[in-house]
Coordinates of C-alpha atoms and ligand atoms in Angstrom, one line a residue:
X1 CA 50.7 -7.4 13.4
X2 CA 50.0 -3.7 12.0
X3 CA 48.6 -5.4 9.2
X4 CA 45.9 -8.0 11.2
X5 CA 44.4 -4.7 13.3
X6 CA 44.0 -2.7 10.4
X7 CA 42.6 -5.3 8.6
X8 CA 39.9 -5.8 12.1
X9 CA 39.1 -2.5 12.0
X10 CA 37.8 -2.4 8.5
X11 CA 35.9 -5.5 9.5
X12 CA 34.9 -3.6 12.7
X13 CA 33.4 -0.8 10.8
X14 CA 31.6 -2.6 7.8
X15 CA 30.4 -4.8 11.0
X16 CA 29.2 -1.5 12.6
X17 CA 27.9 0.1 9.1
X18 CA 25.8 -2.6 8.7
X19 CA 24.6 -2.6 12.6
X20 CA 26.1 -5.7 13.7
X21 CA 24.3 -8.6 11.8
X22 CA 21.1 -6.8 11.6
X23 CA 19.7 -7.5 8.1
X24 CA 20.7 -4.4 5.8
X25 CA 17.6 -2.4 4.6
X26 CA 17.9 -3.1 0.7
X27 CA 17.3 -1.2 -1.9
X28 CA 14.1 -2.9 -3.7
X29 CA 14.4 -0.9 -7.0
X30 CA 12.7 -3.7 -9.1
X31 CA 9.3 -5.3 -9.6
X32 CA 11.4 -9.1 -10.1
X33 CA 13.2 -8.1 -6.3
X34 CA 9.8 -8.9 -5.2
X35 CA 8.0 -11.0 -7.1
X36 CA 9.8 -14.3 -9.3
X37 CA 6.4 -15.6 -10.9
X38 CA 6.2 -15.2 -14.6
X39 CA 3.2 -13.9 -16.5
X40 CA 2.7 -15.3 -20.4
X41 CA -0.1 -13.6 -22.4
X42 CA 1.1 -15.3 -25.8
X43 CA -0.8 -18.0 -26.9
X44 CA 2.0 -21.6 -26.9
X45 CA 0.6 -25.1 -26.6
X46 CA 1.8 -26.4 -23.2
X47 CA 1.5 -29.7 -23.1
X48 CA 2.7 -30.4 -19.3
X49 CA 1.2 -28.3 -16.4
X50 CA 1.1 -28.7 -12.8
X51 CA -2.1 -26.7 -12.9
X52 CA -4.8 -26.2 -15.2
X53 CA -7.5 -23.5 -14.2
X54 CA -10.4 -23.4 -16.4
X55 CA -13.2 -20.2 -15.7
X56 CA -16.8 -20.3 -16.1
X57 CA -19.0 -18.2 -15.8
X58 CA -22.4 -18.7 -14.2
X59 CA -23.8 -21.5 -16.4
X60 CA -26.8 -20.7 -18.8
X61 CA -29.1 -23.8 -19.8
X62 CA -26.8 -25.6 -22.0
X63 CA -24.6 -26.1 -19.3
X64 CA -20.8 -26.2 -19.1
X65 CA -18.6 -26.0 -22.3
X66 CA -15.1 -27.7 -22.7
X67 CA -12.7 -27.2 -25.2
X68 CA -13.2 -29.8 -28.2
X69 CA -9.4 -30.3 -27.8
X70 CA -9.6 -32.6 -24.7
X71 CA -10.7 -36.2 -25.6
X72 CA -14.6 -37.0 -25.3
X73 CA -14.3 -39.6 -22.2
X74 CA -12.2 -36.6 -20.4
X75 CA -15.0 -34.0 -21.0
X76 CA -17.7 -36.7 -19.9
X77 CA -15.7 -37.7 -16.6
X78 CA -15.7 -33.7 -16.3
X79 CA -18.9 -33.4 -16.2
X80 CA -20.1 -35.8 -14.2
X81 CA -17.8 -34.9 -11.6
X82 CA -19.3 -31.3 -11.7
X83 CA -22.9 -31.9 -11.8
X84 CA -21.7 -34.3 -8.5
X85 CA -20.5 -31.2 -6.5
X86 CA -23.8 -28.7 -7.9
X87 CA -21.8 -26.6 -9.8
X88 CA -22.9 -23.6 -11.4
X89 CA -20.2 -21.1 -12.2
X90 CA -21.5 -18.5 -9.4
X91 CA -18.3 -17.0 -8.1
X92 CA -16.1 -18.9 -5.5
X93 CA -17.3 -22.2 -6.1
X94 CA -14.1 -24.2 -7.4
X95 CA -13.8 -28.1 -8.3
X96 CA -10.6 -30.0 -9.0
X97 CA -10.3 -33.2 -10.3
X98 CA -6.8 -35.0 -10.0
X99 CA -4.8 -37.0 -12.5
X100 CA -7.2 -37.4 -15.3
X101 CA -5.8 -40.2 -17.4
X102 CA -3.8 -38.8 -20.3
X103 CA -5.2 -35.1 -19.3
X104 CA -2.0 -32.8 -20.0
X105 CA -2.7 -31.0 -16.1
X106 CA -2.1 -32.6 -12.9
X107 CA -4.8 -31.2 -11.1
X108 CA -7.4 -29.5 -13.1
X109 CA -9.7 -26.6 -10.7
X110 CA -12.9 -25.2 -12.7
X111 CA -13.3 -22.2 -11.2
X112 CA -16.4 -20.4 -11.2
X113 CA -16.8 -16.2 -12.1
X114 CA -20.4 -15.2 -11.9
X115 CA -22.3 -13.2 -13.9
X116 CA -19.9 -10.3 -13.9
X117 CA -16.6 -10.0 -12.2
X118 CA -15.3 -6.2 -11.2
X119 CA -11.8 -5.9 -11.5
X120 CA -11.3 -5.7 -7.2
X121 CA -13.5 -9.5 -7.6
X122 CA -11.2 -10.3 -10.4
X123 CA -7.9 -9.1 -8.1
X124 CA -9.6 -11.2 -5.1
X125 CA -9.7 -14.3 -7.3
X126 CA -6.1 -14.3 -9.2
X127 CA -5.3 -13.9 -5.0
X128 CA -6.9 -17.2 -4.1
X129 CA -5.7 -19.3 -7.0
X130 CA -2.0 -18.3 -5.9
X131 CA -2.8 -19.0 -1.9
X132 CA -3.8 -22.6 -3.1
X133 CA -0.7 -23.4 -5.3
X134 CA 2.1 -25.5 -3.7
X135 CA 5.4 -24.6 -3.2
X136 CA 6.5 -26.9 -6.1
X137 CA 4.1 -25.6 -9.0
X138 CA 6.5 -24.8 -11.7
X139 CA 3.4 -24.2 -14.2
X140 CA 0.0 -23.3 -14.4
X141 CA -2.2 -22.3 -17.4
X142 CA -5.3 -20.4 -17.0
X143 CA -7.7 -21.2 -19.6
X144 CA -9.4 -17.6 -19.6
X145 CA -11.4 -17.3 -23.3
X146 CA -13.9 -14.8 -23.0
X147 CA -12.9 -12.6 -20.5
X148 CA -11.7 -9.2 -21.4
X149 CA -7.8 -8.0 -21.3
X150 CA -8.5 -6.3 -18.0
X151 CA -10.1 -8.8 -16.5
X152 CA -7.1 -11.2 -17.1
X153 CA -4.7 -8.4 -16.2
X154 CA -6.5 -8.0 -12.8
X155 CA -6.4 -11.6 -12.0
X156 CA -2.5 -11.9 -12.9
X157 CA -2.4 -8.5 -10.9
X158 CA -3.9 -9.9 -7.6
X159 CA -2.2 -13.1 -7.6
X160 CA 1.0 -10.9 -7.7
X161 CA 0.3 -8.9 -5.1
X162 CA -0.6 -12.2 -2.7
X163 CA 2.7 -13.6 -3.5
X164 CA 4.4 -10.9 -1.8
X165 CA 7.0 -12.3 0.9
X166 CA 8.7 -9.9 3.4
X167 CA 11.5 -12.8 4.5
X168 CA 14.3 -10.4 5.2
X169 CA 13.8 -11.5 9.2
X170 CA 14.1 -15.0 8.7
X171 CA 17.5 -16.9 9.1
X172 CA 16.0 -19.5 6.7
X173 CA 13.9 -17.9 4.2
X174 CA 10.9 -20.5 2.7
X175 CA 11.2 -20.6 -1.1
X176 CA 9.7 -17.9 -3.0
X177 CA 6.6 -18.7 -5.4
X178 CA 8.2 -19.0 -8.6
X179 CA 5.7 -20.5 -11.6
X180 CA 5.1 -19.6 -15.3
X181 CA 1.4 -18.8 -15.8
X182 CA 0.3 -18.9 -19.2
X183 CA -2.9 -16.8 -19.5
X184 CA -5.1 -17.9 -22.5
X185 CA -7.4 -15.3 -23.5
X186 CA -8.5 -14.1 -26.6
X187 CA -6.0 -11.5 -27.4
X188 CA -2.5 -12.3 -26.0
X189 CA -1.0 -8.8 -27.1
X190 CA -3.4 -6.6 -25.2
X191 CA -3.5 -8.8 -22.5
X192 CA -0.1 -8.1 -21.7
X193 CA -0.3 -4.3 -22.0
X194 CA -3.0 -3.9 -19.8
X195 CA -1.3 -6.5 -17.3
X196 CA 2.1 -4.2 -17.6
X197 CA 0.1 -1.3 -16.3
X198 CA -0.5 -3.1 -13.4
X199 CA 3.1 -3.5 -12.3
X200 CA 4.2 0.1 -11.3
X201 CA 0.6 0.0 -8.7
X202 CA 2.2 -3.6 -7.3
X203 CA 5.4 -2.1 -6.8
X204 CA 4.3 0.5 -4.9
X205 CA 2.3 -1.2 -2.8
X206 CA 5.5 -4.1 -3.0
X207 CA 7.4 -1.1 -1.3
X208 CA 4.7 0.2 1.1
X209 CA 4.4 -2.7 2.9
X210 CA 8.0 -3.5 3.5
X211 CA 8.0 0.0 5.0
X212 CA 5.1 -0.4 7.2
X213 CA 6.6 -4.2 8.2
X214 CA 10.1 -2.8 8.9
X215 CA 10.8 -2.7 12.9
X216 CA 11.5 0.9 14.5
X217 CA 15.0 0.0 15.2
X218 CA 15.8 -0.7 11.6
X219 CA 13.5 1.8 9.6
X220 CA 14.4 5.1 11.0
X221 CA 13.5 8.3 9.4
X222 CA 16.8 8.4 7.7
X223 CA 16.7 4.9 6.9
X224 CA 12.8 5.3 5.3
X225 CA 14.3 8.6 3.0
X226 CA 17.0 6.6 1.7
X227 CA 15.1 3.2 1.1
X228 CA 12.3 5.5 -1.1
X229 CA 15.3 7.1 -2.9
X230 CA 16.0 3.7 -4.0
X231 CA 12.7 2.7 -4.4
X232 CA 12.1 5.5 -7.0
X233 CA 15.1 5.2 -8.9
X234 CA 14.2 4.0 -11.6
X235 CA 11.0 6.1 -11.8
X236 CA 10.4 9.7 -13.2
X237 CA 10.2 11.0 -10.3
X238 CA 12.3 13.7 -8.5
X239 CA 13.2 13.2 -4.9
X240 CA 14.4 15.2 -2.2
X241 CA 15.3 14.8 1.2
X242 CA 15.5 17.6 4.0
X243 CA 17.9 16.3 6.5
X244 CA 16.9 17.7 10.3
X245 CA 19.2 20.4 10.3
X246 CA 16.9 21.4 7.4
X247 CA 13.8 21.1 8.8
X248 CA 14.6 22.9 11.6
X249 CA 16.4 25.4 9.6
X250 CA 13.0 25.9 7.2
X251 CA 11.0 26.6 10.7
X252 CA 9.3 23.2 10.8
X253 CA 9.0 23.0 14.4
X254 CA 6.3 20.9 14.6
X255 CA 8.0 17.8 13.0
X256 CA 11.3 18.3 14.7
X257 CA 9.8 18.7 18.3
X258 CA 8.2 14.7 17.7
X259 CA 12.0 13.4 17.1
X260 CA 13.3 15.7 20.1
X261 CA 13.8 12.7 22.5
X262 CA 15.1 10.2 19.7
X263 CA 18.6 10.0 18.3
X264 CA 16.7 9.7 15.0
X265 CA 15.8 13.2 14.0
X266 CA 13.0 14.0 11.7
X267 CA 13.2 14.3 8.3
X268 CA 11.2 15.4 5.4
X269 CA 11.0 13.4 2.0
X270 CA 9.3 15.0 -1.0
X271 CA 8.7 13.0 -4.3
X272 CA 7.3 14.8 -7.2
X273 CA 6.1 13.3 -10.2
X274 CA 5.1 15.8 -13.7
X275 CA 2.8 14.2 -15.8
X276 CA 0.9 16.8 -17.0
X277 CA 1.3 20.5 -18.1
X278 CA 1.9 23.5 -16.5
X279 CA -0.6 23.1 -13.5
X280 CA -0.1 23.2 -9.7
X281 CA 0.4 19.6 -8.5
X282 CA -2.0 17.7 -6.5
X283 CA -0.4 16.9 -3.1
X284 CA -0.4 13.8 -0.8
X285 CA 0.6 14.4 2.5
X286 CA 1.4 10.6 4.6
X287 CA 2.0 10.3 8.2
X288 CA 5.7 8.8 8.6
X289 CA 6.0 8.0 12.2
X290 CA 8.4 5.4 12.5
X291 CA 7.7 4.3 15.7
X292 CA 5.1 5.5 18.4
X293 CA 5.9 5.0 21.6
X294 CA 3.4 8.3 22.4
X295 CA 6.6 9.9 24.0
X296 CA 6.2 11.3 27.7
X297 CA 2.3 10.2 27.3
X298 CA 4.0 7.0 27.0
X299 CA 1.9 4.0 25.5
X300 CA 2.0 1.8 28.8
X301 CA -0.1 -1.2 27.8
X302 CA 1.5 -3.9 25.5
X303 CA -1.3 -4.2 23.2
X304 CA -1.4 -0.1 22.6
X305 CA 2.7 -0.3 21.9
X306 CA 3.0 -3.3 20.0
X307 CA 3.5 -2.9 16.0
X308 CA 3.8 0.7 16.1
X309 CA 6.6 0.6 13.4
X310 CA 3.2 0.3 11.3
X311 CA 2.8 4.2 12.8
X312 CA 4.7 4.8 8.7
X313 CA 1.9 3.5 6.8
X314 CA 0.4 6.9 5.3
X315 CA 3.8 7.8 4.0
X316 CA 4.2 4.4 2.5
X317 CA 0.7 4.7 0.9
X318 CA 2.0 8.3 -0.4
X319 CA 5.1 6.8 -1.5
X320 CA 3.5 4.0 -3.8
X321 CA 0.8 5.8 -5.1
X322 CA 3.3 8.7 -6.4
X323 CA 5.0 5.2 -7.6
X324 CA 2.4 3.9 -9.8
X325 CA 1.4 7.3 -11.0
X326 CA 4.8 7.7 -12.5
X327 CA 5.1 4.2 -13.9
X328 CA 1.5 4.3 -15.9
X329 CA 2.7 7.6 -16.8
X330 CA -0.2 9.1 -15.6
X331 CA -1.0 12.9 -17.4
X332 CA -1.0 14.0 -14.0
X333 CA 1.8 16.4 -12.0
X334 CA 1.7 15.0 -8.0
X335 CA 3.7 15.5 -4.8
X336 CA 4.2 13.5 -2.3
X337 CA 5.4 15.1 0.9
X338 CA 6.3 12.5 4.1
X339 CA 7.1 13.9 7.3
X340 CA 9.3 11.2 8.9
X341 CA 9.7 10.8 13.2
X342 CA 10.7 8.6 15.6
X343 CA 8.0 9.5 18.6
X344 CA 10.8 7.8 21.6
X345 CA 11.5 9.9 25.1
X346 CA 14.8 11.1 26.7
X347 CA 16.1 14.1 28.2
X348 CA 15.9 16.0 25.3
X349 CA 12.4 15.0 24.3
X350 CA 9.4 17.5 23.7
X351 CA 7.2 17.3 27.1
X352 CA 3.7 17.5 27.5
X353 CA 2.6 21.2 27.8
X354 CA 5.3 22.1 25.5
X355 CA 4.6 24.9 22.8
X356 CA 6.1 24.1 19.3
X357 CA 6.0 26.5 15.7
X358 CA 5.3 25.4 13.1
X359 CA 6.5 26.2 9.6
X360 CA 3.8 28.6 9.0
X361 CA 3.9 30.1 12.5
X362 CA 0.9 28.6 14.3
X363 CA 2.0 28.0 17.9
X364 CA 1.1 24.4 18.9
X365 CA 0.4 23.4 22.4
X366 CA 1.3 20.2 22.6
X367 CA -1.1 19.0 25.4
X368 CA -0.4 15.3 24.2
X369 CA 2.6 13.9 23.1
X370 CA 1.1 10.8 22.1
X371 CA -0.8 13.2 19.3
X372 CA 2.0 13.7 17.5
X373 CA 0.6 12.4 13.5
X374 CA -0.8 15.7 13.5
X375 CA 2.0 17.5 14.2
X376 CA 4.4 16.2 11.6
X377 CA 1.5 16.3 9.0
X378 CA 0.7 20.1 9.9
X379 CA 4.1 21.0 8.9
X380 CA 3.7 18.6 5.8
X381 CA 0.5 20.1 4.8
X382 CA 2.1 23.2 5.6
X383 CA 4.9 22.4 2.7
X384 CA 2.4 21.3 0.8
X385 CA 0.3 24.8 0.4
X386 CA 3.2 26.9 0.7
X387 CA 6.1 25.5 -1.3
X388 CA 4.5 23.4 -3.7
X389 CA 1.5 25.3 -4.1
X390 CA -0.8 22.3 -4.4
X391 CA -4.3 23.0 -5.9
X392 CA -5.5 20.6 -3.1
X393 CA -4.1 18.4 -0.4
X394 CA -5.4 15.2 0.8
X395 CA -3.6 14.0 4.1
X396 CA -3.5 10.1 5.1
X397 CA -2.5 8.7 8.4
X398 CA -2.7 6.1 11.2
X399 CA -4.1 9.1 13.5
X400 CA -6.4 8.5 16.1
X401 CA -7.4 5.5 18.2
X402 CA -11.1 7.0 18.1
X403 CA -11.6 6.2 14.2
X404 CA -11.2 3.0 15.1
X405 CA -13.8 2.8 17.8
X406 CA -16.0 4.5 15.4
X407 CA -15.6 2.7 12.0
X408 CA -13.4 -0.2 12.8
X409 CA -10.3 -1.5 10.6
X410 CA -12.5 -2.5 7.3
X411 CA -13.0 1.5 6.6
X412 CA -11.1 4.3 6.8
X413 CA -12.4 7.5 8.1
X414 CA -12.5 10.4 5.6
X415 CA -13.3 14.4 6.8
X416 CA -13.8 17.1 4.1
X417 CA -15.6 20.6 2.9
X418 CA -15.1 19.8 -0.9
X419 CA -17.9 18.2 -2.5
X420 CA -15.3 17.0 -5.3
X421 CA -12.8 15.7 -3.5
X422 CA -15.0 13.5 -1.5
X423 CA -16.6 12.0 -4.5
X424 CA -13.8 11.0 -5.9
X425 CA -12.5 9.5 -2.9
X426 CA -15.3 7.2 -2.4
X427 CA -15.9 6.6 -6.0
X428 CA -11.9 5.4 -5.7
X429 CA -12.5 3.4 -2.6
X430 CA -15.9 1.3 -4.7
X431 CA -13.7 0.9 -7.4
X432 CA -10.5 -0.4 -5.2
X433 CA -12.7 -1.6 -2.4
X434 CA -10.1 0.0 0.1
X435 CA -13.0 1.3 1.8
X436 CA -14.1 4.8 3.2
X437 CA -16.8 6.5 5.1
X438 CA -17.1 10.2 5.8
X439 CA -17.2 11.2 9.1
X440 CA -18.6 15.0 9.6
X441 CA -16.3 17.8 10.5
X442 CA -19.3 19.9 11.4
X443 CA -20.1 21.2 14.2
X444 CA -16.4 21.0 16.2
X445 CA -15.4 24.4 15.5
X446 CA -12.8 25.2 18.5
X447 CA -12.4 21.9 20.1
X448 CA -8.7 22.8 19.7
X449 CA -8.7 26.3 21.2
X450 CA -5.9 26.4 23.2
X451 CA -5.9 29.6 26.3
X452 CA -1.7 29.3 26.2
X453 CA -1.0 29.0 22.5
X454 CA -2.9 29.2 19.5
X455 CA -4.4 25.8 19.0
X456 CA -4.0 22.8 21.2
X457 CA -3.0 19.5 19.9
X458 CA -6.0 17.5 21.0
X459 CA -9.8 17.9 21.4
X460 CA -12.8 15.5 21.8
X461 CA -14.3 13.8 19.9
X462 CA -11.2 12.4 19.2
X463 CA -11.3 11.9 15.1
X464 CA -12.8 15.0 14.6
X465 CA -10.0 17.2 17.0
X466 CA -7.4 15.3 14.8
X467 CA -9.1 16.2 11.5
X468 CA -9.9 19.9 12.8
X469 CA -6.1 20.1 13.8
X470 CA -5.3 19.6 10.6
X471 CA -7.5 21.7 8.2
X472 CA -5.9 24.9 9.9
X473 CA -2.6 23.9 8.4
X474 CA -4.6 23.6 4.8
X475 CA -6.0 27.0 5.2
X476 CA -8.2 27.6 1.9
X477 CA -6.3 24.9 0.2
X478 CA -9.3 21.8 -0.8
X479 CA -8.4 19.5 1.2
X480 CA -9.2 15.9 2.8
X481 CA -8.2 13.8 5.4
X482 CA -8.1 9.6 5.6
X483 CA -7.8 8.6 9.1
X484 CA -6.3 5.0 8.1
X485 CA -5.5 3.8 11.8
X486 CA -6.0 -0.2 11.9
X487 CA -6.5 -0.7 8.3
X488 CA -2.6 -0.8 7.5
X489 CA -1.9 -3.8 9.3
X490 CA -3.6 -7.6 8.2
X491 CA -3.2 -9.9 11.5
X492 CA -3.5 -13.1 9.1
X493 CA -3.7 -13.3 5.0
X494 CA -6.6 -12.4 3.0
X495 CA -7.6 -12.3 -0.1
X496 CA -4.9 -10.1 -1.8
X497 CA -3.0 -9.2 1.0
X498 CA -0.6 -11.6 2.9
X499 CA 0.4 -11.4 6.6
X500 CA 1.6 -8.1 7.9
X501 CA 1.7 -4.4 5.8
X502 CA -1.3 -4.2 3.6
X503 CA -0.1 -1.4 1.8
X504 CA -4.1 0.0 2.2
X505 CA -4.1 3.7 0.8
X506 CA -1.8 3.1 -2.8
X507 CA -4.8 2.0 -4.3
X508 CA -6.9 4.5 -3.4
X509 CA -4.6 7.6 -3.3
X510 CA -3.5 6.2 -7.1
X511 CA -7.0 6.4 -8.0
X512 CA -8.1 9.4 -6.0
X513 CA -5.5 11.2 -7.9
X514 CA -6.8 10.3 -11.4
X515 CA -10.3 11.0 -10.9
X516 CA -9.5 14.2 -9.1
X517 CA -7.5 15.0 -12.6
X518 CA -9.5 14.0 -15.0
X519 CA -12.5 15.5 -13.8
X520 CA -10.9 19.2 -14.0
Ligands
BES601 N1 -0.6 6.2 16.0 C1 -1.6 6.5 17.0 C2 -3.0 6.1 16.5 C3 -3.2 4.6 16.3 C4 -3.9 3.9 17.3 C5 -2.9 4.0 15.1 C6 -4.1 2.6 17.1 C7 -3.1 2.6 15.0 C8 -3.8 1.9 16.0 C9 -1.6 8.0 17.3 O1 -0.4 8.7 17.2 C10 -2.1 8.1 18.7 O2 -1.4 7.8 19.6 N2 -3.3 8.7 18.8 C11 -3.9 9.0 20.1 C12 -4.3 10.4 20.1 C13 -4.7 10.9 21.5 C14 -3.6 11.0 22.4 C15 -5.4 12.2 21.3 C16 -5.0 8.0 20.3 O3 -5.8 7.9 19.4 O4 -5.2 7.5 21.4
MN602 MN1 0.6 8.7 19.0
ZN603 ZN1 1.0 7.8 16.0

């Protein structure tokens, strides 16, 4: 009798430790968690694929050229078919011919490049081959001579990051993409460094997006700081986690009064990465709101409430770009700081009008509770300049509903004094095609003069309030600000992305960061 109720309770509490059937947040610690597909760069006769891909780039005169390998009738039944559909070689166009007799591919596609093909084009395409394979493909060989070890690294890269799955939510998981793809090029060795550099940028974006998909009930600030503890692991990269007590503790006011109505109290994660040599780190600063209701200026439509666990996805960006710095082993040192808060109301929660301190003093009048990005990321940026003595900041977050009116979901907004910075960042977003546009901070001096306290927490216009907000946290710091609000979520997939978290700001914080380095 003694013996059954004490073995219930232990059930009762591993029942209760793992909140009663809810899928456990798992730690994702390796590339293979996520992705099952291998990627061959050494040159092997295969004689038996499900899937042969031959590129070509836009055709000169001569025409098209296949390998003398495959029998004479083959190449002429290949031909004709393609001169039948027009093609050329420009990019996109695609042809497959099935179950060529004795042809060692089931389905062969001729896949046109273009004249050139950038490495975001060359992601794009890798993308699309792997949307089109079937669920049975066991192997496919891309016939790739000609095209240079990046350019085969890319396209091995983007179909990776389109065969991300996030299944954890489904009783009955679908099978999981899991080919061999042999990559012939024309140097097998190199090939398969410059694909391995890759990895480390997939995984962080691998473990953005499954904290941007997690729900608010699951991925609670706690929950977020331990799954990036995980996540980092096996990375060189130090991180630390302030636990509420300690935020208060430090005078962070600002991010603890956003939690003050939720059972989930905010937290502050720091990962820091040393690359290079003795200089101040460059900081990122992500918005980790891990759910928005918008607190006593409740969110009362549907549509405005809906999906804001995706309220997270600047601290994800943060997280996987500090990820892929530290697996290329970038010569760079970077912090990444993420303010983490559950933005709910109850009794205790902070109420419009309320006047919060923040770590470095300011007195915030909180004139909106449903502006409360800023007010976690002033305390971050705040951390930042003042404990980590960054040599510049650049803050990214899902702020302000006013970006999107103004620039949509395709860009993000950027806002910024220093010349440098903004280069680089949209130099970073050509090259990544996560795309930005500057919006000016100009002339909206003191649209968040507050007559109670010393700023206010909102201003018109909208974008610019929330960017103004902000820079007096960097002080003198060289700063900039993404307003990423509606670009961290795709509705449907596309391209490299598939349904749900995008990951959008891991490319381009990655490559904002190495530009910003290299170039002093
Ligand atoms: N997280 C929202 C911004 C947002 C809106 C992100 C839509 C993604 C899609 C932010 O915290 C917010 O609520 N902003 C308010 C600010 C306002 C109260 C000054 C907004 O933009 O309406
Ligand atoms: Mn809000
Ligand atoms: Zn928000």
């Amino acid at each position: 009798m003694s013996l059954k109720v004490g073995i219930q309770a232990v059930l009762m509490s591993a029942a209760l430790a793992a909140g009663f059937g809810a899928p456990e947040v798992q730690a994702q610690a390796k590339f293979s968690d996520y992705v099952q597909t291998q990627n061959k760069f050494e040159h092997k006769h295969i004689d038996d694929a499900d899937v042969l891909v031959f590129l070509v780039p836009e055709l000169a005169e001569a025409g098209i050229e296949l390998p003398q390998m495959w029998d004479a009738a083959t190449r002429r039944m290949i031909k004709a078919a393609l001169d039948l559909e027009g093609f050329n070689g420009e990019q996109g166009q695609q042809v497959e011919l099935l179950a060529l007799p004795g042809f060692y591919a089931k389905r062969l596609w001729v896949v046109g490049t273009g004249e050139s093909l950038s490495r975001a084009q060359a992601e794009e395409l890798g993308a699309g081959l792997a949307a089109q394979l079937s669920d049975t493909t066991e192997s496919v060989v891309v016939h790739a001579k000609g095209y240079s070890e990046q350019q085969i690294a890319s396209m091995a890269h983007g179909m990776d990051l389109r065969n991300y799955r996030f299944d954890k939510y489904k009783s009955e998981p679908p099978a999981r993409p899991d080919y061999r793809v042999h990559w012939h090029g024309d140097n097998g060795d190199a090939a398969a460094m410059a694909y391995q550099q890759t990895r480390p940028l997939a995984h962080g974006m691998f473990v953005a997006r499954d904290i941007i998909n997690l729900p608010g009930g699951d991925g609670y600030p706690q929950a977020i700081a331990e799954l990036a503890q995980k996540a980092v692991s096996n990375y060189d990269i130090k991180a630390t986690v302030y636990t509420p007590e300690q935020v208060k503790e430090m005078g962070m006011g600002a991010l603890y009064g956003v939690s003050a109505g939720s059972v989930h109290k905010s937290y502050l994660l720091v990962v820091e990465y040393h690359g290079g040599g003795d200089e101040a780190p460059l900081a990122l600063v992500g918005k980790g709101n891990t759910f928005d209701t918008g607190g006593y200026n409740l969110k009362t439509s549907g549509s405005s409430i809906v999906r804001m666990q995706t309220d997270k996805a600047g601290g994800a960006a943060v997280l996987g770009a500090v990820m892929a710095l530290a697996g290329k082993q970038s010569d760079v040192n970077v912090a990444g700081v993420v303010p983490l808060s559950h933005n709910l109301i109850s009794e205790t929660a902070t109420l419009p009008g309320d006047v919060l301190v923040a770590g470095d003093g300011t007195h915030i009048e909180v004139v909106n509770t449903d502006a409360e990005g800023r007010l976690i990321l002033a305390d971050g940026i705040w951390f930042a300049r003042d404990k980590l003595n960054a040599r510049a900041i650049a803050d990214i977050a899902t702020l302000t509903g006013s970006k999107v009116g103004a620039v949509g979901r395709d860009y993000s907004a950027v806002f910024s004094e220093h010349d440098e910075l903004l280069e680089a960042m949209k130099d970073a977003g050509e090259t990544t095609e996560e795309l930005v546009w500057q919006l000016p901070l100009g002339p909206y001096k003191g649209i968040i003069d507050s007559w109670l306290a010393d700023v206010q927490n909102v201003g018109s216009p909208g974008a610019q309030a929330g960017a103004r907000f902000l820079q007096h946290f960097a002080k003198d710091t060289p700063w900039i600000h993404i307003d990423m609000a509606g670009n961290a979520y795709s509705t449907s997939a596309n391209g490299i992305h598939p349904a749900g978290g995008n990951g959008y700001g891991v490319r381009l914080l990655t490559e904002w960061v190495e530009r910003v380095n290299s170039s002093d």
